[in-house]
């Protein structure tokens, strides 16, 4: 394709970088508050993906096309869509440049370009993905292959990995593992073993949910290997090579696999890392409560690319967006920034084909259940919420800038208050 180089400069009152979960939600909410805002969304992709659905694709619950829409159909009507990549950011001059050469000047900037997947950091992985039992739900291109691999698994060792870096949806590597284990147990004899090989030291970072998950792996007979960091795939010999931390230091250990689901290392997008807007680790350097940039007050950041010290999920972005909206509008009106984000995030941890734990928590690791039910319990209702309710909420409420607590959670809450925890759901 012949790229035309456009050196023009356009100006917008608000520029949003990234039209994913966080960018579209924030744009829709801003325009609901003030439809006259002059707002541009810079987003290169033709399609918009509901990434939490890829777990359901990998588990054989839904086809991949259920979780994709045309980007043009999710961009709010009054926003201008600039379909290009941002390549550099110049917050001193309040402008940014695009891959095709155009410069965008802004009064206010919102950064939410998501997280970058660093497949290349695992030797042999990029060339072995999508064949020979090597897969990952972290890509739309391989989630369907995960299910194909699980379905066709005959016997041997199925490995599920977890890296050293922060990742989006930290629960996703084990959700697919529990579904695979259940599927294997339905059809296979005893000639298989399921292994969770994690660079971490426990199943989950929040104590209340970790306890339940330890029970799940024990009940399922899943082998756990902690401080195992995947560094290489040898596809020819079906070996996964891990850096294992021991008392004596780090040693390389090879484990044979018949299938392997890889949660790859991830980091902030390179153009953020290389910009003055990054913190020491490369993330968009924002105040954890107001989401305003720590050095450039006309810049805000949210979603996976932000420095917010919470688990990176679409659910977190859903709670961050109204804080950015309120504080940005306050900033524009020279008012103090009053809205505060408490670190809320949520990971619907599927533990089988009829159960999930709705792991909601805040910055302090306190469970923050949306419904008056013990959140640490595996429940069929939470599995149904993950499969049916959350995708619907995403497309029809969140991306449209609508709340749903009042018309969905409140009636359910009332019902639950009547029946209490006796309700077997
Ligand atoms: C397998 C899997 C399971 C998950 N499960 C859950 C779950 O159960 N619950 C949950 O809440 N979350 C889940 N997530 C995480 C969730 O999808 C992300 O946390 C969420 O999408 C983050 O929103 P975001 O807007 O920050 O990033 P994204 O939604 O990834 O959007 C970032 C956007 O920025 C664009 N972009 C990138 N680079 C540039 C650039 N240079 N210039 C302009 N635009 C750019 C991208 O094209 C993209 O559209 C899951 C994710 C995966 C992969």
PDB file of C-alpha atoms and ligand atoms in Angstrom, residues 16-24 41-45 47-56 71 82 84-87 98 111-115 117 136-139 143 167-173 175 261 266 269 271 302-306 311-317 320 345-349 386 390 394 398, ligand 1:
ATOM      1  CA  UNK A  16      -8.174  10.710  23.014  1.00  0.00           C
ATOM      2  CA  UNK A  17      -5.440   8.218  22.096  1.00  0.00           C
ATOM      3  CA  UNK A  18      -6.909   4.718  21.783  1.00  0.00           C
ATOM      4  CA  UNK A  19     -10.473   3.771  20.899  1.00  0.00           C
ATOM      5  CA  UNK A  20     -10.605   0.600  22.975  1.00  0.00           C
ATOM      6  CA  UNK A  21     -12.650  -0.080  26.115  1.00  0.00           C
ATOM      7  CA  UNK A  22     -11.382   2.985  28.003  1.00  0.00           C
ATOM      8  CA  UNK A  23     -11.253   5.451  25.088  1.00  0.00           C
ATOM      9  CA  UNK A  24     -14.767   4.827  23.747  1.00  0.00           C
ATOM     10  CA  UNK A  41     -10.377   9.726  18.949  1.00  0.00           C
ATOM     11  CA  UNK A  42      -7.154   8.441  17.397  1.00  0.00           C
ATOM     12  CA  UNK A  43      -7.536   4.711  16.810  1.00  0.00           C
ATOM     13  CA  UNK A  44      -5.869   2.712  14.020  1.00  0.00           C
ATOM     14  CA  UNK A  45      -8.010  -0.432  14.108  1.00  0.00           C
ATOM     15  CA  UNK A  47     -12.481  -3.314  14.365  1.00  0.00           C
ATOM     16  CA  UNK A  48     -13.301  -3.061  18.060  1.00  0.00           C
ATOM     17  CA  UNK A  49     -12.861  -6.217  20.139  1.00  0.00           C
ATOM     18  CA  UNK A  50     -14.482  -7.271  23.415  1.00  0.00           C
ATOM     19  CA  UNK A  51     -11.322  -8.990  24.660  1.00  0.00           C
ATOM     20  CA  UNK A  52     -12.868 -10.622  27.782  1.00  0.00           C
ATOM     21  CA  UNK A  53     -14.846 -12.728  25.277  1.00  0.00           C
ATOM     22  CA  UNK A  54     -11.664 -14.397  24.030  1.00  0.00           C
ATOM     23  CA  UNK A  55     -11.658 -16.513  27.208  1.00  0.00           C
ATOM     24  CA  UNK A  56     -15.076 -17.851  26.185  1.00  0.00           C
ATOM     25  CA  UNK A  71     -14.941   0.514  15.089  1.00  0.00           C
ATOM     26  CA  UNK A  82      -8.773   9.723  13.128  1.00  0.00           C
ATOM     27  CA  UNK A  84      -4.027   6.221  12.457  1.00  0.00           C
ATOM     28  CA  UNK A  85      -1.315   5.299  14.977  1.00  0.00           C
ATOM     29  CA  UNK A  86       0.172   7.889  17.308  1.00  0.00           C
ATOM     30  CA  UNK A  87       3.944   7.681  16.971  1.00  0.00           C
ATOM     31  CA  UNK A  98       0.668  10.257  13.589  1.00  0.00           C
ATOM     32  CA  UNK A 111      -4.119   8.587  26.936  1.00  0.00           C
ATOM     33  CA  UNK A 112      -5.540   5.053  26.827  1.00  0.00           C
ATOM     34  CA  UNK A 113      -3.737   3.031  24.121  1.00  0.00           C
ATOM     35  CA  UNK A 114      -3.882  -0.253  26.083  1.00  0.00           C
ATOM     36  CA  UNK A 115      -1.025  -2.646  26.816  1.00  0.00           C
ATOM     37  CA  UNK A 117       2.060  -7.751  24.037  1.00  0.00           C
ATOM     38  CA  UNK A 136      -2.771 -18.083  23.639  1.00  0.00           C
ATOM     39  CA  UNK A 137      -6.122 -16.446  24.349  1.00  0.00           C
ATOM     40  CA  UNK A 138      -4.263 -13.120  24.482  1.00  0.00           C
ATOM     41  CA  UNK A 139      -4.676 -12.763  20.725  1.00  0.00           C
ATOM     42  CA  UNK A 143      -8.243 -17.867  20.825  1.00  0.00           C
ATOM     43  CA  UNK A 167      -0.690  -8.382  32.239  1.00  0.00           C
ATOM     44  CA  UNK A 168      -4.252  -7.523  31.323  1.00  0.00           C
ATOM     45  CA  UNK A 169      -6.811  -9.612  33.175  1.00  0.00           C
ATOM     46  CA  UNK A 170      -4.465 -11.485  35.476  1.00  0.00           C
ATOM     47  CA  UNK A 171      -7.101 -14.210  35.925  1.00  0.00           C
ATOM     48  CA  UNK A 172      -7.379 -15.124  32.226  1.00  0.00           C
ATOM     49  CA  UNK A 173      -4.466 -17.648  32.226  1.00  0.00           C
ATOM     50  CA  UNK A 175      -9.816 -19.387  33.583  1.00  0.00           C
ATOM     51  CA  UNK A 261      -1.325 -21.935  26.689  1.00  0.00           C
ATOM     52  CA  UNK A 266       3.410  -7.350  28.348  1.00  0.00           C
ATOM     53  CA  UNK A 269       3.233   0.663  24.318  1.00  0.00           C
ATOM     54  CA  UNK A 271       5.538   5.235  21.969  1.00  0.00           C
ATOM     55  CA  UNK A 302      -6.621   5.458  32.210  1.00  0.00           C
ATOM     56  CA  UNK A 303      -6.932   1.823  31.217  1.00  0.00           C
ATOM     57  CA  UNK A 304      -4.177  -0.731  30.716  1.00  0.00           C
ATOM     58  CA  UNK A 305      -1.483   1.792  29.681  1.00  0.00           C
ATOM     59  CA  UNK A 306      -1.800   3.795  32.896  1.00  0.00           C
ATOM     60  CA  UNK A 311      -5.326  -5.121  38.062  1.00  0.00           C
ATOM     61  CA  UNK A 312      -5.711  -4.125  34.386  1.00  0.00           C
ATOM     62  CA  UNK A 313      -9.272  -4.927  33.283  1.00  0.00           C
ATOM     63  CA  UNK A 314     -12.130  -3.447  31.246  1.00  0.00           C
ATOM     64  CA  UNK A 315     -14.105  -3.383  34.501  1.00  0.00           C
ATOM     65  CA  UNK A 316     -11.431  -1.116  36.010  1.00  0.00           C
ATOM     66  CA  UNK A 317     -11.630   1.162  32.945  1.00  0.00           C
ATOM     67  CA  UNK A 320     -11.965   5.021  35.823  1.00  0.00           C
ATOM     68  CA  UNK A 345     -11.284  -3.757  39.374  1.00  0.00           C
ATOM     69  CA  UNK A 346     -13.045  -7.018  38.668  1.00  0.00           C
ATOM     70  CA  UNK A 347     -11.910 -10.355  37.348  1.00  0.00           C
ATOM     71  CA  UNK A 348     -14.709 -12.879  36.690  1.00  0.00           C
ATOM     72  CA  UNK A 349     -12.699 -16.012  37.429  1.00  0.00           C
ATOM     73  CA  UNK A 386     -19.616 -13.560  32.719  1.00  0.00           C
ATOM     74  CA  UNK A 390     -21.114  -8.623  31.040  1.00  0.00           C
ATOM     75  CA  UNK A 394     -20.178  -3.711  27.569  1.00  0.00           C
ATOM     76  CA  UNK A 398     -20.518   0.943  28.890  1.00  0.00           C
TER      77      UNK A 398
HETATM   78  C1  LIG B   1      -7.973 -13.013  27.107  1.00  0.00           C
HETATM   79  C2  LIG B   1      -8.418 -11.771  27.827  1.00  0.00           C
HETATM   80  C3  LIG B   1      -9.379 -11.874  28.807  1.00  0.00           C
HETATM   81  C4  LIG B   1      -9.802 -10.741  29.488  1.00  0.00           C
HETATM   82  N1  LIG B   1     -10.785 -10.889  30.430  1.00  0.00           N
HETATM   83  C5  LIG B   1     -11.293  -9.783  31.034  1.00  0.00           C
HETATM   84  C6  LIG B   1     -12.399  -9.893  31.927  1.00  0.00           C
HETATM   85  O1  LIG B   1     -12.939 -10.983  32.153  1.00  0.00           O
HETATM   86  N2  LIG B   1     -12.875  -8.767  32.499  1.00  0.00           N
HETATM   87  C7  LIG B   1     -12.324  -7.539  32.230  1.00  0.00           C
HETATM   88  O2  LIG B   1     -12.832  -6.547  32.765  1.00  0.00           O
HETATM   89  N3  LIG B   1     -11.254  -7.405  31.412  1.00  0.00           N
HETATM   90  C8  LIG B   1     -10.732  -8.488  30.798  1.00  0.00           C
HETATM   91  N4  LIG B   1      -9.689  -8.362  29.914  1.00  0.00           N
HETATM   92  C9  LIG B   1      -8.924  -7.097  29.871  1.00  0.00           C
HETATM   93  C10 LIG B   1      -9.576  -5.995  29.071  1.00  0.00           C
HETATM   94  O3  LIG B   1      -9.860  -6.411  27.754  1.00  0.00           O
HETATM   95  C11 LIG B   1      -8.635  -4.787  29.043  1.00  0.00           C
HETATM   96  O4  LIG B   1      -8.238  -4.499  30.361  1.00  0.00           O
HETATM   97  C12 LIG B   1      -9.335  -3.565  28.470  1.00  0.00           C
HETATM   98  O5  LIG B   1      -9.651  -3.797  27.113  1.00  0.00           O
HETATM   99  C13 LIG B   1      -8.457  -2.321  28.641  1.00  0.00           C
HETATM  100  O6  LIG B   1      -8.998  -1.224  27.974  1.00  0.00           O
HETATM  101  P1  LIG B   1      -8.008  -0.165  27.258  1.00  0.00           P
HETATM  102  O7  LIG B   1      -8.913   0.779  26.554  1.00  0.00           O
HETATM  103  O8  LIG B   1      -7.017   0.333  28.232  1.00  0.00           O
HETATM  104  O9  LIG B   1      -7.195  -1.023  26.194  1.00  0.00           O
HETATM  105  P2  LIG B   1      -7.782  -1.705  24.874  1.00  0.00           P
HETATM  106  O10 LIG B   1      -9.207  -2.050  25.043  1.00  0.00           O
HETATM  107  O11 LIG B   1      -6.821  -2.778  24.518  1.00  0.00           O
HETATM  108  O12 LIG B   1      -7.721  -0.538  23.801  1.00  0.00           O
HETATM  109  C14 LIG B   1      -6.529   0.105  23.437  1.00  0.00           C
HETATM  110  C15 LIG B   1      -6.750   0.707  22.050  1.00  0.00           C
HETATM  111  O13 LIG B   1      -5.632   1.565  21.741  1.00  0.00           O
HETATM  112  C16 LIG B   1      -5.317   1.392  20.379  1.00  0.00           C
HETATM  113  N5  LIG B   1      -3.915   1.758  20.174  1.00  0.00           N
HETATM  114  C17 LIG B   1      -2.807   1.025  20.416  1.00  0.00           C
HETATM  115  N6  LIG B   1      -1.704   1.671  20.020  1.00  0.00           N
HETATM  116  C18 LIG B   1      -2.115   2.872  19.538  1.00  0.00           C
HETATM  117  C19 LIG B   1      -1.439   3.981  18.979  1.00  0.00           C
HETATM  118  N7  LIG B   1      -0.118   3.989  18.805  1.00  0.00           N
HETATM  119  N8  LIG B   1      -2.181   5.050  18.584  1.00  0.00           N
HETATM  120  C20 LIG B   1      -3.526   5.056  18.729  1.00  0.00           C
HETATM  121  N9  LIG B   1      -4.225   4.006  19.247  1.00  0.00           N
HETATM  122  C21 LIG B   1      -3.524   2.937  19.642  1.00  0.00           C
HETATM  123  C22 LIG B   1      -5.575  -0.096  20.115  1.00  0.00           C
HETATM  124  O14 LIG B   1      -5.798  -0.331  18.728  1.00  0.00           O
HETATM  125  C23 LIG B   1      -6.809  -0.358  20.972  1.00  0.00           C
HETATM  126  O15 LIG B   1      -8.011  -0.233  20.240  1.00  0.00           O
HETATM  127  C24 LIG B   1      -9.260  -9.472  29.183  1.00  0.00           C
HETATM  128  C25 LIG B   1      -8.317  -9.359  28.169  1.00  0.00           C
HETATM  129  C26 LIG B   1      -7.898 -10.493  27.474  1.00  0.00           C
HETATM  130  C27 LIG B   1      -6.903 -10.351  26.347  1.00  0.00           C
END
